[in-house]
Amino acid sequence: MKMTPMNIAIFGIAAIGGLIIGMQSPMLGMLLIIPVVIFVAVILLRNQSGALADAEVTADAKAMTPAAGKARIYIMRNGFVGGQQGMNITVNGDLNSQIRSKYFLMAEVDPGQHEVTAKMSSGSKSESHTFSLGAGEVILFDMKLNMGMVQGTPDFTEIRGAREAQGMFRNLKMVEWKSAA
């Protein structure tokens, strides 16, 4: 998580202010909690992840070996910040799905130029990353959140090469791409 010193200061002031108000007026504290609970519920209800992949498909994906003449794109989330909020992922405008923390996606693609777009299910700004892959290449995007004052935006950490990437998503579950219908 990347937080600026200003965000840390604002968070600290808000926490101390909340404690003081909560102790002086418990009823006001309860009234302030209700909108927060509703906000969290709405965000979680927006999660519409793809189905979990079966064990055979997951094992093939974790082998990180593309078919002949193909390349593989992996997208994973393993962080704590915003972990239960879905992140909508689109590859080349064709493949769409959503992942939360502790899940990953895999796309087998033709070599060439590709684009991955990520957007939080809360409706924050989308971020795109364009890159090139050759036949037999593997790329992993470790998705994180860059926290702003009010909301986070997706951050792409690019890892090339199967050896380093394999250890990163060993314990994650694979999600399938959603159908176009």
mmCIF file of C-alpha atoms in Angstrom:
data_model
loop_
_atom_site.group_PDB
_atom_site.id
_atom_site.type_symbol
_atom_site.label_atom_id
_atom_site.label_comp_id
_atom_site.label_asym_id
_atom_site.label_seq_id
_atom_site.Cartn_x
_atom_site.Cartn_y
_atom_site.Cartn_z
ATOM 1 C CA MET A 1 0.000 0.000 0.000
ATOM 2 C CA LYS A 2 1.336 3.399 -0.925
ATOM 3 C CA MET A 3 0.064 6.161 1.364
ATOM 4 C CA THR A 4 1.352 9.703 1.274
ATOM 5 C CA PRO A 5 2.328 11.434 4.530
ATOM 6 C CA MET A 6 -0.697 13.712 4.120
ATOM 7 C CA ASN A 7 -3.062 10.710 3.903
ATOM 8 C CA ILE A 8 -1.468 9.191 7.007
ATOM 9 C CA ALA A 9 -1.922 12.469 8.903
ATOM 10 C CA ILE A 10 -5.562 12.792 7.798
ATOM 11 C CA PHE A 11 -6.241 9.176 8.783
ATOM 12 C CA GLY A 12 -4.684 9.769 12.230
ATOM 13 C CA ILE A 13 -6.674 12.963 12.811
ATOM 14 C CA ALA A 14 -9.902 11.247 11.726
ATOM 15 C CA ALA A 15 -9.253 8.289 14.049
ATOM 16 C CA ILE A 16 -8.536 10.528 17.060
ATOM 17 C CA GLY A 17 -11.525 12.757 16.259
ATOM 18 C CA GLY A 18 -13.756 9.695 15.944
ATOM 19 C CA LEU A 19 -12.626 8.392 19.320
ATOM 20 C CA ILE A 20 -13.314 11.720 21.023
ATOM 21 C CA ILE A 21 -16.751 12.151 19.434
ATOM 22 C CA GLY A 22 -17.617 8.496 20.084
ATOM 23 C CA MET A 23 -16.815 8.754 23.794
ATOM 24 C CA GLN A 24 -18.645 12.052 24.306
ATOM 25 C CA SER A 25 -21.779 11.128 22.418
ATOM 26 C CA PRO A 26 -22.335 7.397 21.824
ATOM 27 C CA MET A 27 -25.641 8.043 20.026
ATOM 28 C CA LEU A 28 -23.956 10.350 17.502
ATOM 29 C CA GLY A 29 -21.276 7.698 16.981
ATOM 30 C CA MET A 30 -23.957 5.108 16.229
ATOM 31 C CA LEU A 31 -25.638 7.440 13.741
ATOM 32 C CA LEU A 32 -22.325 7.964 11.973
ATOM 33 C CA ILE A 33 -21.654 4.213 11.762
ATOM 34 C CA ILE A 34 -24.891 3.456 9.875
ATOM 35 C CA PRO A 35 -23.832 5.188 6.605
ATOM 36 C CA VAL A 36 -20.428 3.482 6.773
ATOM 37 C CA VAL A 37 -22.062 0.053 7.124
ATOM 38 C CA ILE A 38 -24.364 0.812 4.169
ATOM 39 C CA PHE A 39 -21.382 1.990 2.081
ATOM 40 C CA VAL A 40 -19.421 -1.212 2.792
ATOM 41 C CA ALA A 41 -22.478 -3.366 2.015
ATOM 42 C CA VAL A 42 -23.009 -1.629 -1.356
ATOM 43 C CA ILE A 43 -19.349 -2.106 -2.314
ATOM 44 C CA LEU A 44 -19.428 -5.801 -1.408
ATOM 45 C CA LEU A 45 -22.707 -6.327 -3.288
ATOM 46 C CA ARG A 46 -21.051 -4.959 -6.457
ATOM 47 C CA ASN A 47 -18.627 -7.894 -6.432
ATOM 48 C CA GLN A 48 -19.486 -10.190 -9.333
ATOM 49 C CA SER A 49 -16.483 -12.432 -9.742
ATOM 50 C CA GLY A 50 -16.217 -15.169 -12.333
ATOM 51 C CA ALA A 51 -16.590 -18.801 -11.282
ATOM 52 C CA LEU A 52 -13.695 -20.614 -9.634
ATOM 53 C CA ALA A 53 -11.683 -22.706 -12.088
ATOM 54 C CA ASP A 54 -11.525 -26.456 -11.523
ATOM 55 C CA ALA A 55 -8.380 -28.124 -10.164
ATOM 56 C CA GLU A 56 -7.123 -29.311 -13.573
ATOM 57 C CA VAL A 57 -7.363 -25.858 -15.181
ATOM 58 C CA THR A 58 -5.733 -24.265 -12.129
ATOM 59 C CA ALA A 59 -2.856 -26.776 -12.159
ATOM 60 C CA ASP A 60 -2.248 -26.110 -15.876
ATOM 61 C CA ALA A 61 -2.257 -22.352 -15.251
ATOM 62 C CA LYS A 62 0.162 -22.638 -12.325
ATOM 63 C CA ALA A 63 2.593 -24.608 -14.522
ATOM 64 C CA MET A 64 3.095 -21.315 -16.425
ATOM 65 C CA THR A 65 3.780 -23.081 -19.725
ATOM 66 C CA PRO A 66 2.005 -21.476 -22.707
ATOM 67 C CA ALA A 67 0.838 -23.591 -25.647
ATOM 68 C CA ALA A 68 3.109 -23.590 -28.710
ATOM 69 C CA GLY A 69 3.097 -20.181 -30.400
ATOM 70 C CA LYS A 70 1.193 -18.533 -27.507
ATOM 71 C CA ALA A 71 1.984 -16.341 -24.491
ATOM 72 C CA ARG A 72 0.316 -16.087 -21.079
ATOM 73 C CA ILE A 73 -0.879 -13.117 -19.073
ATOM 74 C CA TYR A 74 -1.473 -13.594 -15.343
ATOM 75 C CA ILE A 75 -3.222 -11.056 -13.117
ATOM 76 C CA MET A 76 -3.263 -11.571 -9.348
ATOM 77 C CA ARG A 77 -4.275 -9.792 -6.144
ATOM 78 C CA ASN A 78 -2.753 -10.727 -2.832
ATOM 79 C CA GLY A 79 -2.885 -7.508 -0.823
ATOM 80 C CA PHE A 80 -4.865 -6.506 2.238
ATOM 81 C CA VAL A 81 -5.979 -2.995 1.230
ATOM 82 C CA GLY A 82 -9.346 -3.185 -0.524
ATOM 83 C CA GLY A 83 -8.952 -6.953 -0.646
ATOM 84 C CA GLN A 84 -12.647 -7.817 -0.439
ATOM 85 C CA GLN A 85 -13.607 -5.217 -3.015
ATOM 86 C CA GLY A 86 -13.634 -6.616 -6.524
ATOM 87 C CA MET A 87 -11.228 -5.368 -9.175
ATOM 88 C CA ASN A 88 -12.651 -5.583 -12.699
ATOM 89 C CA ILE A 89 -10.008 -6.786 -15.166
ATOM 90 C CA THR A 90 -10.222 -6.568 -18.967
ATOM 91 C CA VAL A 91 -7.603 -8.003 -21.341
ATOM 92 C CA ASN A 92 -7.526 -6.597 -24.900
ATOM 93 C CA GLY A 93 -11.150 -5.472 -24.535
ATOM 94 C CA ASP A 94 -12.297 -9.100 -24.956
ATOM 95 C CA LEU A 95 -11.791 -10.990 -21.713
ATOM 96 C CA ASN A 96 -13.547 -9.660 -18.604
ATOM 97 C CA SER A 97 -13.684 -10.859 -15.024
ATOM 98 C CA GLN A 98 -13.330 -9.667 -11.453
ATOM 99 C CA ILE A 99 -10.882 -10.704 -8.747
ATOM 100 C CA ARG A 100 -10.543 -10.037 -5.044
ATOM 101 C CA SER A 101 -7.517 -10.616 -2.860
ATOM 102 C CA LYS A 102 -6.201 -14.210 -2.896
ATOM 103 C CA TYR A 103 -7.368 -14.847 -6.502
ATOM 104 C CA PHE A 104 -5.769 -14.759 -9.957
ATOM 105 C CA LEU A 105 -6.692 -14.837 -13.664
ATOM 106 C CA MET A 106 -4.808 -16.315 -16.629
ATOM 107 C CA ALA A 107 -5.210 -15.511 -20.326
ATOM 108 C CA GLU A 108 -3.448 -17.406 -23.113
ATOM 109 C CA VAL A 109 -2.909 -14.957 -25.982
ATOM 110 C CA ASP A 110 -1.164 -14.645 -29.336
ATOM 111 C CA PRO A 111 2.236 -12.910 -29.296
ATOM 112 C CA GLY A 112 2.140 -9.155 -29.864
ATOM 113 C CA GLN A 113 0.855 -5.971 -28.250
ATOM 114 C CA HIS A 114 -1.675 -6.344 -25.415
ATOM 115 C CA GLU A 115 -3.562 -4.122 -22.983
ATOM 116 C CA VAL A 116 -4.824 -4.896 -19.489
ATOM 117 C CA THR A 117 -7.318 -2.517 -17.880
ATOM 118 C CA ALA A 118 -8.212 -2.567 -14.186
ATOM 119 C CA LYS A 119 -10.979 -0.744 -12.334
ATOM 120 C CA MET A 120 -12.293 -1.163 -8.803
ATOM 121 C CA SER A 121 -15.918 -2.280 -8.495
ATOM 122 C CA SER A 122 -16.635 0.892 -6.511
ATOM 123 C CA GLY A 123 -16.407 2.831 -9.760
ATOM 124 C CA SER A 124 -13.023 4.490 -9.290
ATOM 125 C CA LYS A 125 -10.873 5.602 -12.211
ATOM 126 C CA SER A 126 -9.636 2.804 -14.479
ATOM 127 C CA GLU A 127 -5.948 2.278 -15.215
ATOM 128 C CA SER A 128 -4.512 0.588 -18.320
ATOM 129 C CA HIS A 129 -1.153 -1.005 -19.020
ATOM 130 C CA THR A 130 0.090 -1.792 -22.548
ATOM 131 C CA PHE A 131 2.913 -4.264 -23.180
ATOM 132 C CA SER A 132 4.364 -6.709 -25.719
ATOM 133 C CA LEU A 133 4.757 -10.478 -25.432
ATOM 134 C CA GLY A 134 6.605 -12.946 -27.634
ATOM 135 C CA ALA A 135 5.748 -16.610 -28.173
ATOM 136 C CA GLY A 136 6.425 -18.646 -25.029
ATOM 137 C CA GLU A 137 6.647 -15.566 -22.780
ATOM 138 C CA VAL A 138 4.853 -15.185 -19.465
ATOM 139 C CA ILE A 139 3.965 -11.954 -17.650
ATOM 140 C CA LEU A 140 2.407 -11.533 -14.201
ATOM 141 C CA PHE A 141 0.704 -8.399 -12.936
ATOM 142 C CA ASP A 142 0.599 -8.151 -9.154
ATOM 143 C CA MET A 143 -2.297 -5.727 -8.705
ATOM 144 C CA LYS A 144 -2.200 -3.313 -5.772
ATOM 145 C CA LEU A 145 -4.066 -0.159 -4.795
ATOM 146 C CA ASN A 146 -2.545 3.308 -4.724
ATOM 147 C CA MET A 147 -4.562 4.993 -2.007
ATOM 148 C CA GLY A 148 -5.661 8.542 -2.569
ATOM 149 C CA MET A 149 -7.480 10.792 -0.122
ATOM 150 C CA VAL A 150 -10.872 9.199 -0.807
ATOM 151 C CA GLN A 151 -10.388 6.171 -3.060
ATOM 152 C CA GLY A 152 -7.723 3.919 -4.491
ATOM 153 C CA THR A 153 -6.646 3.400 -8.078
ATOM 154 C CA PRO A 154 -5.212 0.137 -9.432
ATOM 155 C CA ASP A 155 -1.436 -0.158 -9.671
ATOM 156 C CA PHE A 156 0.317 -2.634 -11.990
ATOM 157 C CA THR A 157 3.511 -4.311 -10.772
ATOM 158 C CA GLU A 158 4.892 -6.174 -13.786
ATOM 159 C CA ILE A 159 6.888 -9.374 -13.304
ATOM 160 C CA ARG A 160 8.349 -11.163 -16.320
ATOM 161 C CA GLY A 161 9.585 -14.719 -16.123
ATOM 162 C CA ALA A 162 7.954 -17.834 -14.742
ATOM 163 C CA ARG A 163 10.445 -18.584 -11.970
ATOM 164 C CA GLU A 164 9.838 -15.409 -9.931
ATOM 165 C CA ALA A 165 6.119 -15.342 -10.709
ATOM 166 C CA GLN A 166 5.372 -18.958 -9.729
ATOM 167 C CA GLY A 167 6.137 -18.440 -6.067
ATOM 168 C CA MET A 168 3.963 -15.360 -5.892
ATOM 169 C CA PHE A 169 0.614 -16.995 -6.617
ATOM 170 C CA ARG A 170 1.183 -20.536 -5.382
ATOM 171 C CA ASN A 171 -1.578 -20.330 -2.725
ATOM 172 C CA LEU A 172 -4.075 -18.291 -4.748
ATOM 173 C CA LYS A 173 -7.287 -19.581 -6.336
ATOM 174 C CA MET A 174 -7.964 -19.182 -10.054
ATOM 175 C CA VAL A 175 -11.047 -17.376 -11.342
ATOM 176 C CA GLU A 176 -12.423 -18.004 -14.836
ATOM 177 C CA TRP A 177 -13.211 -15.297 -17.353
ATOM 178 C CA LYS A 178 -16.872 -14.321 -17.587
ATOM 179 C CA SER A 179 -18.784 -15.289 -20.706
ATOM 180 C CA ALA A 180 -19.529 -12.513 -23.198
ATOM 181 C CA ALA A 181 -23.289 -13.006 -22.772
#
